[in-house]
PDB file of C-alpha atoms in Angstrom:
ATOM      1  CA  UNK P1422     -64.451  78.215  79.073  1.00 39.00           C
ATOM      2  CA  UNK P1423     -66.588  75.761  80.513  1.00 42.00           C
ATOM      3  CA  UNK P1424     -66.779  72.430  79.396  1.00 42.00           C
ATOM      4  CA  UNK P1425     -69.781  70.933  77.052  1.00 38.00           C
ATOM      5  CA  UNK P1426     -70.342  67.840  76.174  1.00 46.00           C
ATOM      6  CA  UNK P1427     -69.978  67.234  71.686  1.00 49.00           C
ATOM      7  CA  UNK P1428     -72.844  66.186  71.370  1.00 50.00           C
ATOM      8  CA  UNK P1429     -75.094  68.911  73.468  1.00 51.00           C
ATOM      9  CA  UNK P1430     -73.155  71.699  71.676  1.00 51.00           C
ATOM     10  CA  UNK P1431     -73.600  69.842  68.414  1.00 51.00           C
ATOM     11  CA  UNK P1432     -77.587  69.431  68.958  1.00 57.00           C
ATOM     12  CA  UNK P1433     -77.506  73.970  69.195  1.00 74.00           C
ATOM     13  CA  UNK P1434     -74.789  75.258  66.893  1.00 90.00           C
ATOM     14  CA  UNK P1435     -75.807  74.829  63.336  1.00 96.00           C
ATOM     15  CA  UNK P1436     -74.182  71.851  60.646  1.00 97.00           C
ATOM     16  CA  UNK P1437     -74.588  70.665  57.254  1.00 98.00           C
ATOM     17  CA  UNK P1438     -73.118  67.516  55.400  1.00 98.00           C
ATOM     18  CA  UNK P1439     -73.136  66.726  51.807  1.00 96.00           C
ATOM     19  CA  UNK P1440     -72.770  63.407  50.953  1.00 97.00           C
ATOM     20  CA  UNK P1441     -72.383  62.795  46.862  1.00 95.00           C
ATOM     21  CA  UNK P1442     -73.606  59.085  46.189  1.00 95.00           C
ATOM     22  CA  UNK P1443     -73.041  57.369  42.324  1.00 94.00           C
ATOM     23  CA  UNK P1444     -76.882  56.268  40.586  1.00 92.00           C
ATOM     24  CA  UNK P1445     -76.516  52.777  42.518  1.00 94.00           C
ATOM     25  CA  UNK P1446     -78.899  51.687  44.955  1.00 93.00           C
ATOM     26  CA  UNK P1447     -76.404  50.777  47.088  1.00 95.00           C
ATOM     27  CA  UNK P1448     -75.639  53.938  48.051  1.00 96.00           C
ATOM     28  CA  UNK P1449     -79.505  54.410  49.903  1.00 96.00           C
ATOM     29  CA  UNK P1450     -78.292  51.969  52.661  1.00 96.00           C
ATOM     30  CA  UNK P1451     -74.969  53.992  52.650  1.00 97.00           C
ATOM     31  CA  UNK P1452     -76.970  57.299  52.995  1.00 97.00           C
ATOM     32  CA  UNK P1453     -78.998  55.157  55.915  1.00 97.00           C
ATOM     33  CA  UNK P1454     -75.864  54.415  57.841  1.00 97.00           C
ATOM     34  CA  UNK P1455     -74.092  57.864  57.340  1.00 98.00           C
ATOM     35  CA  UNK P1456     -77.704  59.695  58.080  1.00 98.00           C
ATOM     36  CA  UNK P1457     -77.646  58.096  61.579  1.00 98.00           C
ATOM     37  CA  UNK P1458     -74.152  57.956  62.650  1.00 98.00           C
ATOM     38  CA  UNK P1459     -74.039  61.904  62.107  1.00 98.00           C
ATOM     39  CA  UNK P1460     -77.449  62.325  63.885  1.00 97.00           C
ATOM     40  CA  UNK P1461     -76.262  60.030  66.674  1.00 97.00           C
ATOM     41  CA  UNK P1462     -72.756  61.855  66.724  1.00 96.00           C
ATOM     42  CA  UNK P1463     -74.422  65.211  67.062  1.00 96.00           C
ATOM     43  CA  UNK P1464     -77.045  63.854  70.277  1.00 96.00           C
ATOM     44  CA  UNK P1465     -80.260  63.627  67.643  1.00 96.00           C
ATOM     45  CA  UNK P1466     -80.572  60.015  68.062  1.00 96.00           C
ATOM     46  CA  UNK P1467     -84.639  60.762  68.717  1.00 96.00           C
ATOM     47  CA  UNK P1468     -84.988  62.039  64.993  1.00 97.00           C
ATOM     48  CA  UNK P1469     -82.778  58.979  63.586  1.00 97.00           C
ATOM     49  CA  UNK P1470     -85.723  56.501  62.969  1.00 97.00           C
ATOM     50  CA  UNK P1471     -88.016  59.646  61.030  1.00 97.00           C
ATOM     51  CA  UNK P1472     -85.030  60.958  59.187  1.00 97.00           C
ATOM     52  CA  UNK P1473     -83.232  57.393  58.057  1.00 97.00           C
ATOM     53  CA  UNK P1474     -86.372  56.289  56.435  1.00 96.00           C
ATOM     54  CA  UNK P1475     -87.523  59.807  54.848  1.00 97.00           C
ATOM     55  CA  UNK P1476     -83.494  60.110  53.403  1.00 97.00           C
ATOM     56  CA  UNK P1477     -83.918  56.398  52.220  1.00 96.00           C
ATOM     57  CA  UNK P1478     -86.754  57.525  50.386  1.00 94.00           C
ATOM     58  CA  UNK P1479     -85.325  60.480  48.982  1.00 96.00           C
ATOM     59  CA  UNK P1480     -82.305  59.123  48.048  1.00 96.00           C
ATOM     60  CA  UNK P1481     -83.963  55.718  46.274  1.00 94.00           C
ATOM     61  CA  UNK P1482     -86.034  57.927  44.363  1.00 92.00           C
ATOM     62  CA  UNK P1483     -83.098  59.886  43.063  1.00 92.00           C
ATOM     63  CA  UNK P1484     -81.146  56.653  42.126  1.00 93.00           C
ATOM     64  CA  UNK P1485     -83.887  55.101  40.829  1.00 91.00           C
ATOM     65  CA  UNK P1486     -85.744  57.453  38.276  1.00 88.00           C
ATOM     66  CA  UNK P1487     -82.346  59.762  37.025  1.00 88.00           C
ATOM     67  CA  UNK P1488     -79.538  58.646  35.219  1.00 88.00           C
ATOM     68  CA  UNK P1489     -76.530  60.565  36.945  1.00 86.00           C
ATOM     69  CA  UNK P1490     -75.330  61.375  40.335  1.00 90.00           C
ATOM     70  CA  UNK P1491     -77.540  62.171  43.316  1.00 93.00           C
ATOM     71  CA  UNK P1492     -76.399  63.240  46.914  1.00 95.00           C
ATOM     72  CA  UNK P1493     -77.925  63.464  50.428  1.00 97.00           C
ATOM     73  CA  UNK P1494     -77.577  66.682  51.704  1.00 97.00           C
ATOM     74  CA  UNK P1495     -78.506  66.963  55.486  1.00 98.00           C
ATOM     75  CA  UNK P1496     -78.649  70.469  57.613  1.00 98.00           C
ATOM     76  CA  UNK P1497     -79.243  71.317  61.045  1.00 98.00           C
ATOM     77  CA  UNK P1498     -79.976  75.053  61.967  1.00 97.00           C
ATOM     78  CA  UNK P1499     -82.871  76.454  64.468  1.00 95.00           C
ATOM     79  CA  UNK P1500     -84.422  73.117  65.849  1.00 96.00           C
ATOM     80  CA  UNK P1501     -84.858  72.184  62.323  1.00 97.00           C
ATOM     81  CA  UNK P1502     -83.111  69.228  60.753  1.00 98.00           C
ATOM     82  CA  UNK P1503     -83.690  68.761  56.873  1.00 98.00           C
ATOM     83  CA  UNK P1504     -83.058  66.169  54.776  1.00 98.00           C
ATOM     84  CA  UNK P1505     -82.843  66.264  51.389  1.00 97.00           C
ATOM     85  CA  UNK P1506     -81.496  64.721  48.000  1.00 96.00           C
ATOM     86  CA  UNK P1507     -79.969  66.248  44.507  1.00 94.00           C
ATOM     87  CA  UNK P1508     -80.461  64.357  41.645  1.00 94.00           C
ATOM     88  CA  UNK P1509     -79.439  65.861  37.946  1.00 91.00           C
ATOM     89  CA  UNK P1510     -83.016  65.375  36.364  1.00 91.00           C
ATOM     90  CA  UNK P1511     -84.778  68.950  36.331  1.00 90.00           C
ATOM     91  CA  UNK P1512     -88.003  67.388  35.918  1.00 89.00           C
ATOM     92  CA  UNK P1513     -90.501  67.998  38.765  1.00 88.00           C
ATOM     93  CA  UNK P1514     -91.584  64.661  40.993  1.00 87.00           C
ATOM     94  CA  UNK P1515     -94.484  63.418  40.557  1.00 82.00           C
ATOM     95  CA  UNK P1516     -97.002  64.665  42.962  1.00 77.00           C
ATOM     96  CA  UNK P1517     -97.612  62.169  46.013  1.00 73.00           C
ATOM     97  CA  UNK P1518    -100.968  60.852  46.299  1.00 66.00           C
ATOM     98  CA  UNK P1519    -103.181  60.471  49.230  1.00 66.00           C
ATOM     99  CA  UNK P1520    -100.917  57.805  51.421  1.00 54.00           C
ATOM    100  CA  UNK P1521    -104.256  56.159  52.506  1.00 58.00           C
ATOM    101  CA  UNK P1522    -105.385  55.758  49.016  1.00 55.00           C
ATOM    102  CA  UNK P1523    -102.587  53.995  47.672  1.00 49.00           C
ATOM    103  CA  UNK P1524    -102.946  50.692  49.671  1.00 55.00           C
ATOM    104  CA  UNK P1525    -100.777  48.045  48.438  1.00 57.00           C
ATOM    105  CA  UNK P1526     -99.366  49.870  45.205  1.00 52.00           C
ATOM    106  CA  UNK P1527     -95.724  48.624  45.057  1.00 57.00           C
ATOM    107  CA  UNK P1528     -94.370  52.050  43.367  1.00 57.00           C
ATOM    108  CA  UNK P1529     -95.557  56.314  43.824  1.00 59.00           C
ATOM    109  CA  UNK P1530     -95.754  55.610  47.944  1.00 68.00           C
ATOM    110  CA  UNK P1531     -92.204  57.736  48.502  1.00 80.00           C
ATOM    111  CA  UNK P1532     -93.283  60.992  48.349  1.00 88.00           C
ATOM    112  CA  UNK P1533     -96.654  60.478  49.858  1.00 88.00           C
ATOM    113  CA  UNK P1534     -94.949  58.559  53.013  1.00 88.00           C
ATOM    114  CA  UNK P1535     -92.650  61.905  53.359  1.00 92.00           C
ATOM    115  CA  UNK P1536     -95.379  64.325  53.013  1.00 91.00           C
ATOM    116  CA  UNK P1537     -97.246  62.081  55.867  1.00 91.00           C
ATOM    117  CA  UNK P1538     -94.180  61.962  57.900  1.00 93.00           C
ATOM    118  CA  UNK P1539     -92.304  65.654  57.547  1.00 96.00           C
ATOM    119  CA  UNK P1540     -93.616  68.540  58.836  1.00 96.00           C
ATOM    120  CA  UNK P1541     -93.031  70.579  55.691  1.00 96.00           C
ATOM    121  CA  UNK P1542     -91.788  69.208  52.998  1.00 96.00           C
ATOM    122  CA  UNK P1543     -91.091  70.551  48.839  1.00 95.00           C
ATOM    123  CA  UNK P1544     -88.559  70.435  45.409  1.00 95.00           C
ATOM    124  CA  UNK P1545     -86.916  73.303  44.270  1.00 94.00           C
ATOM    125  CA  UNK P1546     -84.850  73.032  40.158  1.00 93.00           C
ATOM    126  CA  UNK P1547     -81.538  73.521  40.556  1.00 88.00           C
ATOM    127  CA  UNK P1548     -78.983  74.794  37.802  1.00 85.00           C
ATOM    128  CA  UNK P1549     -75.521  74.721  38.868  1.00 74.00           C
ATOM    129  CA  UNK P1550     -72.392  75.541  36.709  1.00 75.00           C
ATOM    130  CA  UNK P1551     -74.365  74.621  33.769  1.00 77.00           C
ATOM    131  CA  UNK P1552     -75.808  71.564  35.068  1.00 76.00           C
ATOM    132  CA  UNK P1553     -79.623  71.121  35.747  1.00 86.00           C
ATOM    133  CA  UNK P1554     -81.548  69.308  38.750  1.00 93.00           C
ATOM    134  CA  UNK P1555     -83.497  69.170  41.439  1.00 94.00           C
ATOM    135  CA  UNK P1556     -83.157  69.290  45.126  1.00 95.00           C
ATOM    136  CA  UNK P1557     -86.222  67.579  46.940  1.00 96.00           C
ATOM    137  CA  UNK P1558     -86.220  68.023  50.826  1.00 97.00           C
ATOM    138  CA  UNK P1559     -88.319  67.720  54.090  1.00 97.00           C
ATOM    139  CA  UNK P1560     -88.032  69.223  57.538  1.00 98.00           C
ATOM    140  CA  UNK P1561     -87.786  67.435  61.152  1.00 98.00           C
ATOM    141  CA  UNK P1562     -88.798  69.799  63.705  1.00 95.00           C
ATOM    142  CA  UNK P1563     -87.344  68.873  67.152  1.00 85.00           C
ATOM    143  CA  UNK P1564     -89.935  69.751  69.770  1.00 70.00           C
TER     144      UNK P1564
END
């Protein structure tokens, strides 16, 4: 068998991680720093910037707005990386405004900097052993 390098292999065969974080915004800076040590560990360090702030977004919103646990799910498969987060409120995000048109708000610029940034992006409810949620995410294409 020849040999290849981790991280080249890494960047082709498929991978997901599931990280489960507690409702503490401390855990968006740990989502940060896990986020880019497995991109870096797997040879995406050109997505890390995009996909570090989109998670931190993600995740904040899901620690700030619900009441229970959250995680940061992350997925490679096809070219594709997305990056999403689980939270256990079922109700639907708010839709993101136009990004331009929100100037210096302070709050409702998350979703509306991920649409801008993803290529696709969406929410799906969850319901899982009985528990309700939601699962937003957004897709990284590597071209």
């Amino acid at each position: 068998m020849p040999d290849v390098e981790p991280t080249a292999q890494s960047a082709v065969a498929p991978w997901e991680y599931t990280l489960y974080i507690p409702n503490d915004l401390r855990a968006v800076t740990v989502c940060r720093r896990t986020l880019r040590l497995i991109l870096t560990m797997h040879g995406l360090i050109r997505l890390v910037d995009t996909a570090e702030l989109l998670a931190a977004e993600l995740v904040s919103n899901a620690v700030r707005h619900t009441e229970g646990p959250a995680a940061l799910r992350v997925r490679w498969a096809a070219g594709v990386l997305r990056v999403g987060a689980w939270d256990a409120d079922p109700e639907p995000p708010e839709p993101p405004g136009e990004f331009e048109a929100l100037g210096e708000a302070e709050e409702g610029r998350g979703l509306a900097l991920v649409r801008a940034c993803a290529d696709a992006w969406g929410w799906q409810p969850l319901v899982r052993d009985g528990n309700r949620g939601k699962y937003l995410w957004c897709d990284l294409v590597a071209a």
